[in-house]
Amino acid sequence: MTQFIDIAALDDIPPQGARVVKTPVGCIAVFRTADDQLFALDDRCPHKGGPLSEGIVHGTSVTCPLHAWVFDLNTGQAQGADDGQVRTYAVRSEAGRVLLDAAFLARRSAA
Amino acid sequence: MKQKLVVIGAGMASGRMLETIFDAGGNFDVTLFNAEPRGNYNRLMLSPVLSGEKTYAQIVTHDADWYAAHGVDCRFGEPVVKIDRENRVVYSNAGGVPYDALVIATGSAPFIVPVPGKDLPGVVAYRDLEDTNAMISASAPGAKAVVIGGGLLGLEAAAGMAARGAEVTVIHLMGHLMERQLDPAAGYLLQKDLESRGIRIHCKGATKAILGTDRVEAVLLEDGTVYPADLVCMAVGIRPEVRLANDAHLEVGRGITVNDQMRTSDPAIFALGECVEHDKQLFGLVAPLYDQAKVLAATLLGQDVAFRPVQTATKLKVTGVDLFSAADFAEAPGREDIVFRDPGRGVYKRLILEGDRLLGAVMYGDTADGSWFFDLIKQGKDITDLRDTLIFGPAFAGGASANPLAAVAALPPEAEICGCNGVCKGKILTAIEGGANTLDMVRSATKASASCGTCTGLVEQVMALTLGDGFTANANPPMCKCTDHTHEDVRRLIKSMGLKSIPAVMQELGWKTVGGCASCRPALNYYLIADWPTEYADDRQSRFVNERNHGNIQKDGTYSVVPRMWGGVTTPAELRAIADAADRYAVPMVKVTGGQRIDLLGVKKEDLPAIWSDLNAAGMVSGHAYAKGLRTVKTCVGTEFCRFGTQDSTGLGIKLEKLLWGSWTPAKVKLGVSGCPRNCAEATCKDIGVVCVDSGYEISVAGAAGMDVRETEFLCKVTTEAEVMEVIAAFTQLYRENARYLHRIYKWVAKVGLDWCRTQVEDEVIRRALYDRFMLSQSVYQIDPWAEHAAKPADWAPVADLTIRAAE
Ligand SMILES: Cc1cc2nc3c(=O)[nH]c(=O)nc-3n(C[C@H](O)[C@H](O)[C@H](O)COP(=O)(O)OP(=O)(O)OC[C@H]3O[C@@H](n4cnc5c(N)ncnc54)[C@H](O)[C@@H]3O)c2cc1C
Ligand code: SF4
């Protein structure tokens, strides 16, 4: 079940940039593309744990700042020859606010 | 009606064959099956992908557009399971496809040593992208990998994983590495070289078992040695992939038997590549396979051509390892050796002669003359007259003087330059005469250096010899995969077309991606800043993390903070403020840098604004220790305190730093000012150095003390401090306006030449104009980023904290 919660104003996130949301399961990076699409992924590169939120956002991809792995923001899948996947979360914008699906928190507390 | 051509296997050989057919205008309905879920790519280049020097995208040889353009029906990820010869239909699990002509190009399968544990997860071969990716993901620093097999493939696998930080052990059955290509002496040098990279080599090691319960844990040898392993790569050899041919009852020896026209025992079926046997011979390198591809293309087009295998030469594709081996080097009665060793340089060369002919060559450490020798071998030339100086190569043959290009200049037109594609020097010369003046053009005209790439240097030397000053090696690669333009082109077009934003550049220059990539965006941002200081606004999102966050990101995601200390001079008050800040923010390490600064390491991102504002309050600004910009001016104490000092080097250094700080440059810029030629500030290995003498100031540039170490070169001498400042600002601006992004000053000077730089800064009018443009840029960019960002601390913290919500 999805459960969207308001985490920030859209303008808090720079276009072609990201901001971090702290959660009990680790940090989540919320990305905003040049054309205002939003994506949320674990803020941890599966390679060496680099903070993806600090990567350069290009198109709907982000390049990890530590060793330049490139991830597709849609799927969290590493691109090119690199192999790895980052967990993704549902996120959307509504009336200038950013809403993140926090179902993962509920699952955790139910467990 | 169009003939139906079905091809099984999209590998190196079949790719080349199809290309040759289409280039010749051949008209077939082609169906291409491949067991791998992808089309043709350059298998040789898996090694650079493994080591991280290339990406998979860079080694694809035929893309979807190419197949579409030639109407190829691609069945990738669809292995053929059966050939029905009677009805001329091949079957995959998805159904049958009829053929008029069938080509089997299934390559070979890695040989797996039949030891217990060989099927455990974590045991891979080295053949395709899946294997490569498995090794890449298993190669985290500290991970342990064992490679079984010390031949060409095994060593490339080992070097690639080691380059990614894994601890690698190579187990090799024979007494020395690559025994099929190298003699023991060269094998030893190779072993030493690899060991110095941290790779452990165990020769004469026979694998007894692979141990582990759920996945591999270790490898056990017959002698009882156990090597722990998170991954085991078996690279002990290959077997021609002949299963389909066997099932179809074609004639098969060790490989599928083919005649000179590459036809199998069934006249409608052809085969080529590693899966075939021709005249009792198997093939494991691409050069002869490409010849087979040409022959088979001709056969299918109805021409009569015969395949004749050529001798092959081998190189190992491990960056920094230089070895070459050609033809026959085994010792035998009646054979003589000429050997040359230079232990200091780790050079070994051995020529094997029989009578008046050269039979083979093995070289290690210096392989520049390899193709000259290989040519003598292939031509079967009488070397009696050359014999005395033969080992020293073409530079000495006939007494010519040593010249770096001599080896290539001496090659006859029929000498082979590119072994993979069998391209001779003459063909390259013809292409150059036909107008090919870049490496890419020569590549597309001749295919020279287009496969494994190890001959790129040679091709460039042939070009340099022919084109003279008109050719600069390596000038050609495009900026990145987003564009076909080089950095130089882009810089020129930004100015000539008046492009003043990143989207404008991408649009007008036809970028192939939506928002560029992490490689071109920072470069474009820099070019625009440098060219339009007052019109373009810096795009923070196009900066690398360090420049975006004004600190060097550390491997754990924390940052370093370095306050500026003008000329390396500080005060007790500043030191106290730094100490207080280090205490307040629990800084894990305080370190003095090589550039005479203090580095606070391990600061959390959300603490940055606060620590900056504390340091600001004590009068300090950012030291830009993270910037492609002015870093530091290192000084000695000069006339103020030193008895040898000739000028106030400290004072001058401070003035220079106050002039230059805040400027963005293509790569970092470090200065040094020494008070006398004793040079305590090490000014002569800086990007720009000043050495004071009694009569004035000697300015030198283009030093380096990093990956490359080099001494600065003398630029000019001036008599006043004011002149020093003007010359250095002008020179810096010249660099800012002309160099390619990420090129340090020494790299840029090597390209444009110091003489040119000197004429620019010595011309009073040009110098003044450069200086003025520099100062205009400084009027915008000489700002303290700390003050700017410390004002908005909220931007540096998480935008939301859900840990609290969950606790509720
Ligand atoms: C890591 C590595 C480095 C190398 N380096 C060099 C080098 O530096 N120099 C050099 O000369 N050589 C090198 N080689 C060897 C060279 O790559 C091979 O000689 C060459 O690729 C063989 O070409 P091929 O077309 O015969 O087979 P391949 O390129 O192997 O292609 C065969 C294709 O057929 C497919 N296939 C197999 N069975 C079926 C089926 N039943 N149905 C459909 N498809 C099938 C396979 O999936 C494969 O894609 C290297 C090889 C490797 C693995
Ligand atoms: S470089 Fe010369 S002036 Fe400077 S400290 Fe050394 S000896 Fe003294």
Tab-separated table of N, CA, C and O in Angstrom, chain B residues 576-672:
chain	number	residue	atom	x	y	z
B	576	ARG	N	44.592	29.681	16.743
B	576	ARG	CA	43.646	29.428	17.840
B	576	ARG	C	42.251	29.176	17.293
B	576	ARG	O	41.554	28.255	17.720
B	577	ALA	N	41.866	30.002	16.318
B	577	ALA	CA	40.519	29.841	15.748
B	577	ALA	C	40.402	28.470	15.079
B	577	ALA	O	39.361	27.801	15.181
B	578	ILE	N	41.460	28.054	14.403
B	578	ILE	CA	41.428	26.741	13.744
B	578	ILE	C	41.330	25.632	14.788
B	578	ILE	O	40.537	24.690	14.664
B	579	ALA	N	42.119	25.779	15.850
B	579	ALA	CA	42.090	24.761	16.905
B	579	ALA	C	40.702	24.694	17.551
B	579	ALA	O	40.171	23.602	17.790
B	580	ASP	N	40.116	25.873	17.788
B	580	ASP	CA	38.770	25.892	18.391
B	580	ASP	C	37.764	25.197	17.481
B	580	ASP	O	36.935	24.408	17.932
B	581	ALA	N	37.853	25.516	16.206
B	581	ALA	CA	36.909	24.910	15.264
B	581	ALA	C	37.101	23.398	15.238
B	581	ALA	O	36.128	22.633	15.240
B	582	ALA	N	38.341	22.957	15.240
B	582	ALA	CA	38.616	21.519	15.214
B	582	ALA	C	38.005	20.848	16.436
B	582	ALA	O	37.419	19.770	16.343
B	583	ASP	N	38.099	21.500	17.581
B	583	ASP	CA	37.492	20.952	18.799
B	583	ASP	C	35.975	20.938	18.699
B	583	ASP	O	35.326	19.926	18.945
B	584	ARG	N	35.433	22.089	18.314
B	584	ARG	CA	33.982	22.244	18.346
B	584	ARG	C	33.285	21.236	17.435
B	584	ARG	O	32.243	20.711	17.780
B	585	TYR	N	33.877	20.973	16.276
B	585	TYR	CA	33.208	20.068	15.345
B	585	TYR	C	33.843	18.684	15.352
B	585	TYR	O	33.650	17.894	14.445
B	586	ALA	N	34.580	18.380	16.408
B	586	ALA	CA	35.177	17.047	16.587
B	586	ALA	C	35.854	16.558	15.310
B	586	ALA	O	35.581	15.470	14.813
B	587	VAL	N	36.726	17.391	14.772
B	587	VAL	CA	37.408	17.044	13.526
B	587	VAL	C	38.377	15.887	13.775
B	587	VAL	O	39.254	15.984	14.636
B	588	PRO	N	38.205	14.772	13.056
B	588	PRO	CA	39.024	13.584	13.353
B	588	PRO	C	40.510	13.751	13.035
B	588	PRO	O	41.345	13.128	13.668
B	589	MET	N	40.855	14.572	12.054
B	589	MET	CA	42.286	14.723	11.763
B	589	MET	C	42.608	16.148	11.352
B	589	MET	O	41.894	16.760	10.580
B	590	VAL	N	43.705	16.689	11.911
B	590	VAL	CA	44.205	17.994	11.513
B	590	VAL	C	45.575	17.753	10.901
B	590	VAL	O	46.439	17.166	11.541
B	591	LYS	N	45.749	18.185	9.653
B	591	LYS	CA	46.976	17.812	8.964
B	591	LYS	C	47.559	18.998	8.224
B	591	LYS	O	46.836	19.817	7.668
B	592	VAL	N	48.900	19.075	8.224
B	592	VAL	CA	49.574	20.120	7.465
B	592	VAL	C	49.779	19.607	6.044
B	592	VAL	O	50.226	18.486	5.842
B	593	THR	N	49.426	20.422	5.052
B	593	THR	CA	49.506	19.969	3.661
B	593	THR	C	50.851	20.316	3.045
B	593	THR	O	51.622	21.083	3.615
B	594	GLY	N	51.070	19.765	1.854
B	594	GLY	CA	52.303	20.051	1.131
B	594	GLY	C	52.359	21.490	0.632
B	594	GLY	O	53.419	21.998	0.289
B	595	GLY	N	51.210	22.163	0.590
B	595	GLY	CA	51.169	23.523	0.073
B	595	GLY	C	51.173	24.553	1.190
B	595	GLY	O	50.730	25.681	0.996
B	596	GLN	N	51.667	24.159	2.369
B	596	GLN	CA	51.771	25.071	3.513
B	596	GLN	C	50.405	25.548	4.004
B	596	GLN	O	50.186	26.725	4.233
B	597	ARG	N	49.473	24.626	4.139
B	597	ARG	CA	48.152	24.963	4.685
B	597	ARG	C	47.802	23.954	5.776
B	597	ARG	O	48.479	22.938	5.934
B	598	ILE	N	46.696	24.230	6.497
B	598	ILE	CA	46.213	23.285	7.500
B	598	ILE	C	44.882	22.712	7.026
B	598	ILE	O	43.984	23.452	6.640
B	599	ASP	N	44.798	21.405	7.042
B	599	ASP	CA	43.645	20.699	6.503
B	599	ASP	C	42.865	20.085	7.673
B	599	ASP	O	43.431	19.357	8.483
B	600	LEU	N	41.577	20.413	7.767
B	600	LEU	CA	40.708	19.785	8.774
B	600	LEU	C	39.920	18.699	8.051
B	600	LEU	O	39.073	19.000	7.210
B	601	LEU	N	40.219	17.449	8.349
B	601	LEU	CA	39.642	16.342	7.587
B	601	LEU	C	38.521	15.648	8.349
B	601	LEU	O	38.622	15.463	9.561
B	602	GLY	N	37.475	15.264	7.614
B	602	GLY	CA	36.422	14.444	8.210
B	602	GLY	C	35.252	15.252	8.737
B	602	GLY	O	34.591	14.851	9.697
B	603	VAL	N	34.962	16.409	8.110
B	603	VAL	CA	33.854	17.241	8.580
B	603	VAL	C	32.560	16.798	7.898
B	603	VAL	O	32.532	16.582	6.682
B	604	LYS	N	31.492	16.675	8.678
B	604	LYS	CA	30.207	16.257	8.110
B	604	LYS	C	29.603	17.384	7.282
B	604	LYS	O	29.763	18.564	7.589
B	605	LYS	N	28.888	17.003	6.225
B	605	LYS	CA	28.360	18.012	5.310
B	605	LYS	C	27.522	19.056	6.050
B	605	LYS	O	27.673	20.253	5.835
B	606	GLU	N	26.646	18.589	6.955
B	606	GLU	CA	25.753	19.563	7.590
B	606	GLU	C	26.495	20.515	8.534
B	606	GLU	O	25.980	21.562	8.886
B	607	ASP	N	27.738	20.165	8.916
B	607	ASP	CA	28.517	21.066	9.772
B	607	ASP	C	29.294	22.111	8.979
B	607	ASP	O	29.848	23.052	9.558
B	608	LEU	N	29.387	21.914	7.656
B	608	LEU	CA	30.235	22.816	6.878
B	608	LEU	C	29.879	24.293	7.053
B	608	LEU	O	30.771	25.101	7.355
B	609	PRO	N	28.586	24.699	6.903
B	609	PRO	CA	28.307	26.132	7.003
B	609	PRO	C	28.746	26.721	8.341
B	609	PRO	O	29.287	27.824	8.386
B	610	ALA	N	28.574	25.960	9.418
B	610	ALA	CA	28.913	26.499	10.734
B	610	ALA	C	30.423	26.654	10.908
B	610	ALA	O	30.917	27.675	11.398
B	611	ILE	N	31.166	25.643	10.475
B	611	ILE	CA	32.621	25.721	10.654
B	611	ILE	C	33.178	26.836	9.765
B	611	ILE	O	34.069	27.601	10.156
B	612	TRP	N	32.595	26.973	8.573
B	612	TRP	CA	33.034	28.061	7.699
B	612	TRP	C	32.768	29.413	8.347
B	612	TRP	O	33.602	30.307	8.315
B	613	SER	N	31.597	29.545	8.937
B	613	SER	CA	31.282	30.870	9.453
B	613	SER	C	32.151	31.178	10.678
B	613	SER	O	32.562	32.315	10.872
B	614	ASP	N	32.511	30.154	11.473
B	614	ASP	CA	33.455	30.380	12.573
B	614	ASP	C	34.804	30.868	12.043
B	614	ASP	O	35.413	31.791	12.579
B	615	LEU	N	35.288	30.199	10.982
B	615	LEU	CA	36.597	30.570	10.443
B	615	LEU	C	36.533	31.947	9.775
B	615	LEU	O	37.455	32.746	9.881
B	616	ASN	N	35.426	32.212	9.101
B	616	ASN	CA	35.201	33.551	8.534
B	616	ASN	C	35.308	34.607	9.628
B	616	ASN	O	35.934	35.651	9.445
B	617	ALA	N	34.695	34.317	10.773
B	617	ALA	CA	34.669	35.295	11.861
B	617	ALA	C	36.077	35.613	12.341
B	617	ALA	O	36.356	36.713	12.827
B	618	ALA	N	36.996	34.644	12.186
B	618	ALA	CA	38.380	34.893	12.592
B	618	ALA	C	39.186	35.487	11.438
B	618	ALA	O	40.414	35.554	11.491
B	619	GLY	N	38.495	35.867	10.356
B	619	GLY	CA	39.166	36.564	9.261
B	619	GLY	C	39.689	35.663	8.156
B	619	GLY	O	40.408	36.105	7.267
B	620	MET	N	39.339	34.369	8.187
B	620	MET	CA	39.873	33.469	7.162
B	620	MET	C	38.822	33.188	6.082
B	620	MET	O	37.618	33.233	6.341
B	621	VAL	N	39.300	32.901	4.874
B	621	VAL	CA	38.400	32.562	3.767
B	621	VAL	C	38.773	31.185	3.233
B	621	VAL	O	39.788	30.604	3.635
B	622	SER	N	37.982	30.715	2.300
B	622	SER	CA	38.229	29.387	1.737
B	622	SER	C	39.595	29.315	1.065
B	622	SER	O	40.000	30.228	0.363
B	623	GLY	N	40.278	28.207	1.272
B	623	GLY	CA	41.579	27.994	0.634
B	623	GLY	C	41.458	27.332	-0.726
B	623	GLY	O	42.471	27.039	-1.358
B	624	HIS	N	40.226	27.081	-1.181
B	624	HIS	CA	40.017	26.460	-2.507
B	624	HIS	C	40.882	25.230	-2.722
B	624	HIS	O	41.389	25.007	-3.814
B	625	ALA	N	41.047	24.429	-1.671
B	625	ALA	CA	41.925	23.261	-1.789
B	625	ALA	C	41.280	22.170	-2.638
B	625	ALA	O	41.875	21.143	-2.886
B	626	TYR	N	40.049	22.403	-3.058
B	626	TYR	CA	39.281	21.422	-3.829
B	626	TYR	C	39.140	21.866	-5.276
B	626	TYR	O	38.500	21.190	-6.062
B	627	ALA	N	39.663	23.038	-5.630
B	627	ALA	CA	39.246	23.685	-6.874
B	627	ALA	C	40.160	23.391	-8.045
B	627	ALA	O	41.355	23.215	-7.892
B	628	LYS	N	39.534	23.351	-9.237
B	628	LYS	CA	40.315	23.519	-10.444
B	628	LYS	C	40.414	25.036	-10.551
B	628	LYS	O	39.608	25.693	-11.185
B	629	GLY	N	41.406	25.552	-9.878
B	629	GLY	CA	41.556	26.989	-9.748
B	629	GLY	C	42.840	27.230	-8.994
B	629	GLY	O	43.622	26.303	-8.774
B	630	LEU	N	43.060	28.486	-8.568
B	630	LEU	CA	44.296	28.742	-7.839
B	630	LEU	C	44.240	28.037	-6.484
B	630	LEU	O	43.315	28.257	-5.715
B	631	ARG	N	45.218	27.196	-6.212
B	631	ARG	CA	45.276	26.505	-4.927
B	631	ARG	C	46.124	27.305	-3.950
B	631	ARG	O	45.618	27.978	-3.079
B	632	THR	N	47.433	27.229	-4.092
B	632	THR	CA	48.314	27.802	-3.082
B	632	THR	C	49.494	28.514	-3.727
B	632	THR	O	49.886	28.203	-4.845
B	633	VAL	N	50.033	29.478	-3.001
B	633	VAL	CA	51.331	30.036	-3.366
B	633	VAL	C	52.252	29.705	-2.193
B	633	VAL	O	52.063	30.181	-1.076
B	634	LYS	N	53.212	28.848	-2.463
B	634	LYS	CA	54.124	28.403	-1.407
B	634	LYS	C	55.325	29.345	-1.416
B	634	LYS	O	55.825	29.685	-2.488
B	635	THR	N	55.760	29.760	-0.262
B	635	THR	CA	56.890	30.702	-0.248
B	635	THR	C	57.949	30.257	0.748
B	635	THR	O	57.699	29.444	1.637
B	636	CYS	N	59.155	30.822	0.597
B	636	CYS	CA	60.175	30.658	1.621
B	636	CYS	C	60.253	31.983	2.381
B	636	CYS	O	59.518	32.915	2.083
B	637	VAL	N	61.151	32.064	3.353
B	637	VAL	CA	61.149	33.272	4.186
B	637	VAL	C	61.913	34.442	3.580
B	637	VAL	O	61.801	35.573	4.049
B	638	GLY	N	62.720	34.191	2.527
B	638	GLY	CA	63.324	35.288	1.769
B	638	GLY	C	64.119	36.280	2.601
B	638	GLY	O	64.626	35.954	3.681
B	639	THR	N	64.211	37.530	2.087
B	639	THR	CA	65.055	38.539	2.758
B	639	THR	C	64.584	38.868	4.158
B	639	THR	O	65.347	39.392	4.961
B	640	GLU	N	63.318	38.568	4.468
B	640	GLU	CA	62.811	38.924	5.789
B	640	GLU	C	63.608	38.234	6.899
B	640	GLU	O	63.897	38.828	7.921
B	641	PHE	N	63.945	36.976	6.704
B	641	PHE	CA	64.640	36.240	7.756
B	641	PHE	C	65.872	35.487	7.291
B	641	PHE	O	66.762	35.222	8.090
B	642	CYS	N	65.922	35.099	6.009
B	642	CYS	CA	66.990	34.201	5.582
B	642	CYS	C	68.230	34.975	5.173
B	642	CYS	O	68.151	35.996	4.495
B	643	ARG	N	69.400	34.455	5.572
B	643	ARG	CA	70.622	35.202	5.258
B	643	ARG	C	70.984	35.110	3.787
B	643	ARG	O	71.824	35.839	3.303
B	644	PHE	N	70.361	34.199	3.042
B	644	PHE	CA	70.678	34.077	1.607
B	644	PHE	C	69.690	34.840	0.726
B	644	PHE	O	69.910	34.995	-0.458
B	645	GLY	N	68.601	35.240	1.282
B	645	GLY	CA	67.505	35.789	0.474
B	645	GLY	C	67.938	36.985	-0.356
B	645	GLY	O	68.737	37.819	0.078
B	646	THR	N	67.419	37.041	-1.591
B	646	THR	CA	67.756	38.167	-2.454
B	646	THR	C	66.596	39.135	-2.610
B	646	THR	O	66.777	40.278	-2.991
B	647	GLN	N	65.363	38.656	-2.383
B	647	GLN	CA	64.170	39.501	-2.505
B	647	GLN	C	63.183	39.051	-1.437
B	647	GLN	O	63.353	38.005	-0.822
B	648	ASP	N	62.128	39.826	-1.273
B	648	ASP	CA	61.089	39.486	-0.289
B	648	ASP	C	60.146	38.442	-0.890
B	648	ASP	O	59.046	38.757	-1.355
B	649	SER	N	60.596	37.182	-0.888
B	649	SER	CA	59.800	36.135	-1.537
B	649	SER	C	58.471	35.937	-0.823
B	649	SER	O	57.445	35.667	-1.464
B	650	THR	N	58.429	36.044	0.489
B	650	THR	CA	57.173	35.862	1.223
B	650	THR	C	56.176	36.939	0.818
B	650	THR	O	55.021	36.642	0.490
B	651	GLY	N	56.634	38.159	0.829
B	651	GLY	CA	55.748	39.278	0.481
B	651	GLY	C	55.223	39.140	-0.933
B	651	GLY	O	54.027	39.339	-1.194
B	652	LEU	N	56.104	38.750	-1.849
B	652	LEU	CA	55.677	38.607	-3.242
B	652	LEU	C	54.655	37.477	-3.373
B	652	LEU	O	53.648	37.602	-4.076
B	653	GLY	N	54.900	36.374	-2.641
B	653	GLY	CA	53.977	35.239	-2.692
B	653	GLY	C	52.596	35.662	-2.209
B	653	GLY	O	51.577	35.295	-2.811
B	654	ILE	N	52.568	36.430	-1.132
B	654	ILE	CA	51.275	36.884	-0.603
B	654	ILE	C	50.569	37.762	-1.631
B	654	ILE	O	49.380	37.606	-1.898
B	655	LYS	N	51.337	38.661	-2.255
B	655	LYS	CA	50.720	39.542	-3.263
B	655	LYS	C	50.167	38.717	-4.426
B	655	LYS	O	49.073	38.996	-4.940
B	656	LEU	N	50.935	37.717	-4.847
B	656	LEU	CA	50.471	36.880	-5.962
B	656	LEU	C	49.197	36.141	-5.584
B	656	LEU	O	48.251	36.039	-6.357
B	657	GLU	N	49.170	35.628	-4.359
B	657	GLU	CA	47.989	34.870	-3.947
B	657	GLU	C	46.771	35.782	-3.867
B	657	GLU	O	45.663	35.403	-4.240
B	658	LYS	N	46.994	37.018	-3.384
B	658	LYS	CA	45.863	37.958	-3.304
B	658	LYS	C	45.386	38.369	-4.683
B	658	LYS	O	44.220	38.711	-4.871
B	659	LEU	N	46.302	38.329	-5.663
B	659	LEU	CA	45.922	38.661	-7.036
B	659	LEU	C	45.121	37.529	-7.681
B	659	LEU	O	44.119	37.749	-8.349
B	660	LEU	N	45.564	36.308	-7.452
B	660	LEU	CA	45.049	35.189	-8.242
B	660	LEU	C	43.911	34.410	-7.585
B	660	LEU	O	43.201	33.666	-8.260
B	661	TRP	N	43.706	34.525	-6.270
B	661	TRP	CA	42.760	33.627	-5.605
B	661	TRP	C	41.350	33.813	-6.160
B	661	TRP	O	40.983	34.892	-6.585
B	662	GLY	N	40.633	32.727	-6.139
B	662	GLY	CA	39.249	32.767	-6.607
B	662	GLY	C	39.101	32.501	-8.087
B	662	GLY	O	37.999	32.268	-8.569
B	663	SER	N	40.196	32.510	-8.838
B	663	SER	CA	40.053	32.297	-10.288
B	663	SER	C	39.890	30.815	-10.584
B	663	SER	O	40.553	29.978	-9.993
B	664	TRP	N	38.997	30.503	-11.515
B	664	TRP	CA	38.804	29.127	-11.959
B	664	TRP	C	39.696	28.878	-13.162
B	664	TRP	O	39.842	29.733	-14.030
B	665	THR	N	40.293	27.709	-13.192
B	665	THR	CA	41.230	27.383	-14.262
B	665	THR	C	40.897	25.970	-14.770
B	665	THR	O	40.136	25.251	-14.130
B	666	PRO	N	41.476	25.549	-15.901
B	666	PRO	CA	41.144	24.217	-16.426
B	666	PRO	C	41.481	23.096	-15.454
B	666	PRO	O	40.778	22.092	-15.383
B	667	ALA	N	42.576	23.226	-14.726
B	667	ALA	CA	42.927	22.250	-13.700
B	667	ALA	C	43.595	23.040	-12.589
B	667	ALA	O	43.795	24.247	-12.713
B	668	LYS	N	43.945	22.374	-11.498
B	668	LYS	CA	44.476	23.147	-10.374
B	668	LYS	C	45.768	23.856	-10.739
B	668	LYS	O	46.525	23.407	-11.601
B	669	VAL	N	46.008	24.980	-10.051
B	669	VAL	CA	47.213	25.769	-10.301
B	669	VAL	C	47.899	26.028	-8.971
B	669	VAL	O	47.291	26.520	-8.023
B	670	LYS	N	49.175	25.639	-8.893
B	670	LYS	CA	49.949	25.876	-7.680
B	670	LYS	C	51.176	26.694	-8.018
B	670	LYS	O	51.830	26.431	-9.028
B	671	LEU	N	51.492	27.650	-7.149
B	671	LEU	CA	52.655	28.490	-7.380
B	671	LEU	C	53.666	28.305	-6.265
B	671	LEU	O	53.320	27.889	-5.154
B	672	GLY	N	54.911	28.683	-6.556
B	672	GLY	CA	55.932	28.724	-5.527
B	672	GLY	C	56.815	29.936	-5.765
B	672	GLY	O	57.067	30.303	-6.915
